[in-house]
Coordinates of C-alpha atoms in Angstrom, one line a residue:
M1 CA -7.9 9.8 31.3
P2 CA -9.1 6.3 32.7
Y3 CA -12.7 5.3 32.6
F4 CA -14.6 2.0 32.9
E5 CA -18.2 1.0 32.5
S6 CA -20.0 -0.2 35.7
T7 CA -21.4 -3.7 35.3
T8 CA -24.5 -2.5 37.2
D9 CA -26.0 -0.4 34.3
H10 CA -23.0 0.5 32.0
T11 CA -22.6 4.0 33.5
R12 CA -19.2 5.4 32.5
L13 CA -17.2 6.1 35.6
H14 CA -13.8 7.9 36.0
F15 CA -11.1 6.4 38.2
V16 CA -7.6 7.0 39.3
D17 CA -4.8 4.5 39.8
Y18 CA -1.6 5.8 41.4
G19 CA 1.5 4.0 42.5
P20 CA 3.2 0.7 41.5
A21 CA 0.9 -1.9 40.0
N22 CA 2.4 -4.5 42.4
G23 CA 2.1 -2.4 45.6
P24 CA -0.3 -3.1 48.5
V25 CA -3.7 -1.8 47.4
I26 CA -5.7 0.9 49.1
A27 CA -9.0 1.8 47.5
F28 CA -10.6 5.1 48.4
V29 CA -14.3 5.8 48.4
N30 CA -15.3 9.5 48.4
S31 CA -17.6 11.6 50.5
S32 CA -20.9 12.9 49.1
Y33 CA -20.3 15.8 46.6
L34 CA -16.5 15.3 46.4
S35 CA -14.4 13.5 43.8
T36 CA -11.1 11.5 44.2
E37 CA -9.3 14.9 44.5
M38 CA -10.4 15.0 48.1
W39 CA -7.8 12.3 48.8
E40 CA -4.7 14.2 47.5
Y41 CA -3.0 14.2 50.9
Q42 CA -3.4 10.4 51.2
M43 CA -3.1 9.1 47.6
L44 CA 0.0 11.0 46.6
P45 CA 2.3 10.4 49.5
L46 CA 1.1 6.8 50.0
A47 CA 1.6 6.0 46.3
A48 CA 5.1 7.5 46.5
E49 CA 5.8 5.1 49.3
G50 CA 4.9 2.1 47.2
F51 CA 1.2 1.6 47.8
R52 CA -1.2 1.3 44.9
C53 CA -3.9 3.9 45.5
V54 CA -7.1 3.7 43.5
G55 CA -10.5 5.3 43.6
L56 CA -13.5 6.2 41.5
D57 CA -15.7 9.3 41.1
R58 CA -19.2 8.2 42.1
R59 CA -21.8 8.5 39.4
G60 CA -22.8 12.1 39.1
H61 CA -19.6 13.2 40.8
G62 CA -16.4 14.6 39.5
R63 CA -15.6 13.4 36.0
S64 CA -18.0 10.4 36.0
E65 CA -21.2 10.3 33.9
D66 CA -24.2 12.4 34.9
V67 CA -27.1 10.0 35.2
W68 CA -30.6 10.0 36.6
G69 CA -30.7 6.5 38.1
G70 CA -28.6 4.2 40.1
F71 CA -28.4 6.0 43.4
D72 CA -29.8 3.1 45.5
L73 CA -27.2 1.5 47.8
D74 CA -26.9 -1.8 45.9
T75 CA -26.1 0.0 42.7
L76 CA -23.6 2.3 44.3
A77 CA -21.9 -0.6 46.0
G78 CA -22.0 -2.4 42.7
D79 CA -20.1 0.4 41.1
L80 CA -17.4 0.1 43.6
G81 CA -17.2 -3.7 43.1
S82 CA -17.0 -3.1 39.4
L83 CA -13.9 -1.0 39.8
L84 CA -12.2 -3.7 42.0
D85 CA -13.1 -6.3 39.3
H86 CA -12.0 -4.1 36.4
L87 CA -8.6 -3.7 37.9
D88 CA -8.6 -7.3 39.3
L89 CA -7.5 -6.1 42.7
L90 CA -6.9 -8.4 45.7
D91 CA -6.1 -8.1 49.3
V92 CA -7.6 -4.6 49.2
T93 CA -7.7 -2.1 52.1
L94 CA -11.0 -0.4 51.4
V95 CA -11.2 3.2 52.8
G96 CA -14.4 5.2 52.8
H97 CA -15.2 8.7 54.0
S98 CA -18.6 10.0 55.2
F99 CA -21.2 8.6 52.8
G100 CA -18.4 6.5 51.3
T101 CA -18.5 4.3 54.4
V102 CA -22.1 3.4 53.5
E103 CA -20.9 2.0 50.1
V104 CA -18.0 0.2 51.8
V105 CA -20.4 -1.5 54.2
R106 CA -22.9 -2.4 51.6
H107 CA -20.2 -3.7 49.3
L108 CA -19.0 -6.0 52.0
A109 CA -22.5 -7.2 52.7
L110 CA -23.3 -7.9 49.0
D111 CA -20.0 -9.2 47.8
G112 CA -18.7 -10.9 50.9
G113 CA -15.5 -8.9 50.6
E114 CA -13.8 -11.5 48.4
R115 CA -11.3 -8.9 47.2
V116 CA -11.2 -6.9 50.4
A117 CA -8.9 -7.9 53.3
R118 CA -9.7 -5.0 55.6
A119 CA -11.7 -1.8 55.8
V120 CA -11.4 1.7 57.2
L121 CA -14.4 3.9 58.0
V122 CA -13.3 7.6 58.2
S123 CA -15.8 10.1 59.5
G124 CA -18.5 7.8 58.5
V125 CA -22.3 8.2 58.5
A126 CA -22.7 4.5 58.8
P127 CA -24.8 2.9 60.4
G128 CA -27.0 6.0 59.9
P129 CA -27.7 9.1 62.0
A130 CA -31.5 8.9 62.0
R131 CA -33.8 7.7 64.8
S132 CA -35.0 4.1 64.3
S133 CA -36.3 1.2 66.2
D134 CA -32.8 0.2 67.3
H135 CA -31.5 3.8 67.6
A136 CA -33.8 5.8 69.8
E137 CA -31.1 8.5 70.4
G138 CA -30.8 9.3 66.6
L139 CA -31.9 12.4 64.8
D140 CA -35.5 12.9 63.9
P141 CA -35.9 11.8 60.3
Q142 CA -38.0 14.9 59.6
F143 CA -35.1 17.1 60.8
I144 CA -32.8 15.4 58.2
R145 CA -35.5 15.9 55.5
A146 CA -35.7 19.6 56.4
F147 CA -31.9 19.8 56.2
N148 CA -32.1 18.3 52.7
E149 CA -34.6 20.9 51.6
T150 CA -32.2 23.6 52.6
F151 CA -29.6 21.9 50.5
Q152 CA -31.9 21.8 47.5
Q153 CA -32.8 25.5 47.8
D154 CA -29.2 26.8 47.5
R155 CA -26.4 24.3 47.2
A156 CA -23.7 26.9 46.8
K157 CA -24.7 28.6 50.0
F158 CA -25.0 25.3 51.8
F159 CA -21.4 24.3 50.9
A160 CA -19.9 27.8 51.7
D161 CA -21.8 28.2 55.0
G162 CA -20.8 24.7 56.3
A163 CA -17.1 24.8 55.3
D164 CA -15.6 26.1 58.6
A165 CA -17.5 23.6 60.7
F166 CA -16.6 20.8 58.2
F167 CA -12.9 21.4 59.1
A168 CA -13.6 22.4 62.8
R169 CA -11.6 25.6 62.1
H170 CA -12.9 27.1 65.4
L171 CA -11.0 24.5 67.4
P172 CA -7.2 24.2 68.2
G173 CA -5.3 21.8 66.0
P174 CA -3.8 21.6 62.5
A175 CA -5.1 24.4 60.2
V176 CA -6.2 24.5 56.6
S177 CA -5.9 27.7 54.6
D178 CA -8.7 29.9 53.4
A179 CA -7.6 29.1 49.8
Y180 CA -7.9 25.3 50.4
V181 CA -11.3 25.7 52.0
A182 CA -12.5 27.7 49.0
H183 CA -11.1 25.0 46.7
M184 CA -13.0 22.3 48.5
V185 CA -16.2 24.3 48.3
D186 CA -15.7 24.6 44.5
L187 CA -15.0 20.8 44.3
C188 CA -18.4 20.1 46.0
G189 CA -20.0 21.9 43.0
G190 CA -18.6 19.2 40.8
A191 CA -21.4 16.8 41.9
T192 CA -24.6 17.3 40.1
A193 CA -27.7 18.6 41.9
R194 CA -29.4 15.2 41.1
A195 CA -26.5 13.2 42.6
G196 CA -26.2 15.3 45.8
T197 CA -30.0 15.3 46.4
A198 CA -30.3 11.6 45.7
L199 CA -27.7 10.7 48.3
N200 CA -29.2 13.0 50.9
D201 CA -32.6 11.5 50.4
L202 CA -31.1 8.1 51.6
L203 CA -30.1 9.5 55.0
P204 CA -33.5 9.7 56.8
S205 CA -34.1 5.9 56.5
L206 CA -30.4 4.7 56.5
N207 CA -29.9 1.8 58.8
L208 CA -26.9 -0.5 58.3
V209 CA -27.0 -2.1 61.8
P210 CA -27.6 -5.6 60.4
E211 CA -24.7 -5.3 57.9
L212 CA -22.2 -3.9 60.4
A213 CA -22.8 -6.8 62.8
K214 CA -21.9 -9.3 60.0
I215 CA -18.6 -7.8 58.9
D216 CA -15.9 -10.4 59.4
C217 CA -12.8 -8.6 58.2
P218 CA -10.6 -6.3 60.3
V219 CA -12.0 -2.8 60.5
L220 CA -10.5 0.5 61.7
V221 CA -12.9 3.3 62.5
V222 CA -11.4 6.8 62.5
H223 CA -13.6 9.7 63.7
G224 CA -13.2 13.3 64.9
S225 CA -14.5 14.2 68.4
A226 CA -15.8 17.5 66.9
D227 CA -17.4 16.1 63.8
A228 CA -20.5 18.3 63.2
S229 CA -21.6 16.5 60.0
A230 CA -21.6 13.0 61.5
P231 CA -21.5 13.3 65.3
L232 CA -19.3 10.5 66.8
H233 CA -22.0 9.1 69.2
L234 CA -24.5 8.8 66.3
T235 CA -22.2 7.3 63.7
G236 CA -18.6 6.2 64.1
G237 CA -18.9 5.3 67.8
R238 CA -21.9 3.1 67.1
A239 CA -20.2 1.5 64.1
A240 CA -17.1 0.6 66.1
A241 CA -19.4 -1.0 68.8
L242 CA -21.4 -3.0 66.3
I243 CA -18.6 -4.4 64.1
P244 CA -17.0 -7.5 65.8
G245 CA -13.4 -6.7 66.8
A246 CA -13.3 -3.2 65.3
T247 CA -10.7 -0.7 66.4
L248 CA -11.8 3.0 67.1
H249 CA -9.4 5.9 66.8
V250 CA -10.8 9.2 67.9
Y251 CA -9.0 12.4 66.8
E252 CA -9.5 15.1 69.4
N253 CA -10.9 18.4 68.1
A254 CA -11.0 17.0 64.5
G255 CA -14.0 17.7 62.3
H256 CA -15.5 15.9 59.3
G257 CA -12.6 17.0 57.1
L258 CA -9.9 15.3 59.1
F259 CA -8.5 13.9 55.8
A260 CA -7.0 17.3 55.3
T261 CA -6.5 18.8 58.8
H262 CA -5.1 15.5 60.3
A263 CA -3.7 14.1 57.1
D264 CA -0.4 13.0 58.6
R265 CA -2.1 11.1 61.5
L266 CA -4.6 9.5 59.2
N267 CA -1.8 8.4 56.8
E268 CA 0.1 6.9 59.6
D269 CA -3.0 4.9 60.6
L270 CA -3.6 3.8 57.0
R271 CA 0.0 2.7 56.6
A272 CA 0.0 0.6 59.7
F273 CA -3.4 -0.9 59.1
A274 CA -2.8 -1.7 55.4
R275 CA 0.3 -3.6 56.3
S276 CA -1.3 -5.5 59.1

């Protein structure tokens, strides 16, 4: 089972590396709570088609080391950069989902994207959902803090209660089975309480507007119109407007978990964009 040590603080992180070593590289960055297993409907078919698909389990997630520190954005982005360096990857298409988009954006800001040719923000929380001086329509930070307190009181209930909305199962469109939803709820429990809480605590003050405006590589923003976890107008729509030259693809009736419900459409977008 492959591991490497992050150059940020020597935390031991698990990673996957699928497909041919000489294939076009797509690097996946996971959502909060989830591991690289969330990308099974992307990594497996794309690797079978000749893409090299890599990704890491964030610290405190999946099979990576459970640690107390290192949940600031610079360290998390540094962990991602450490993986790209460890595998000596070039011309990378960097794909982040949800909180993973935050790490993608910060990595591009810190590293200059020397190894990254293009980026995809899927159901992202970047630039941040909270109200700020340049985002008067955002959510009250205190509301987000109260949401986080609910998470801390009963994580298992939080994951189970939110699963149907996560996949927008109340709306017409591609369906996921009850068994798959239960499996994903179980996977969320693979993140430690410390890791999940630490990431949530970043949200009330998250503001990546300056970083987004400076991105100079091609960016595709993919978002669901019915995303309850990261509403389009607060997150993906703003990101697409702030990033110079970004392309926005909105999936009608898709929720936050469109990587599963709309896997075929997402894969088609990833194929085309990674080859561009």
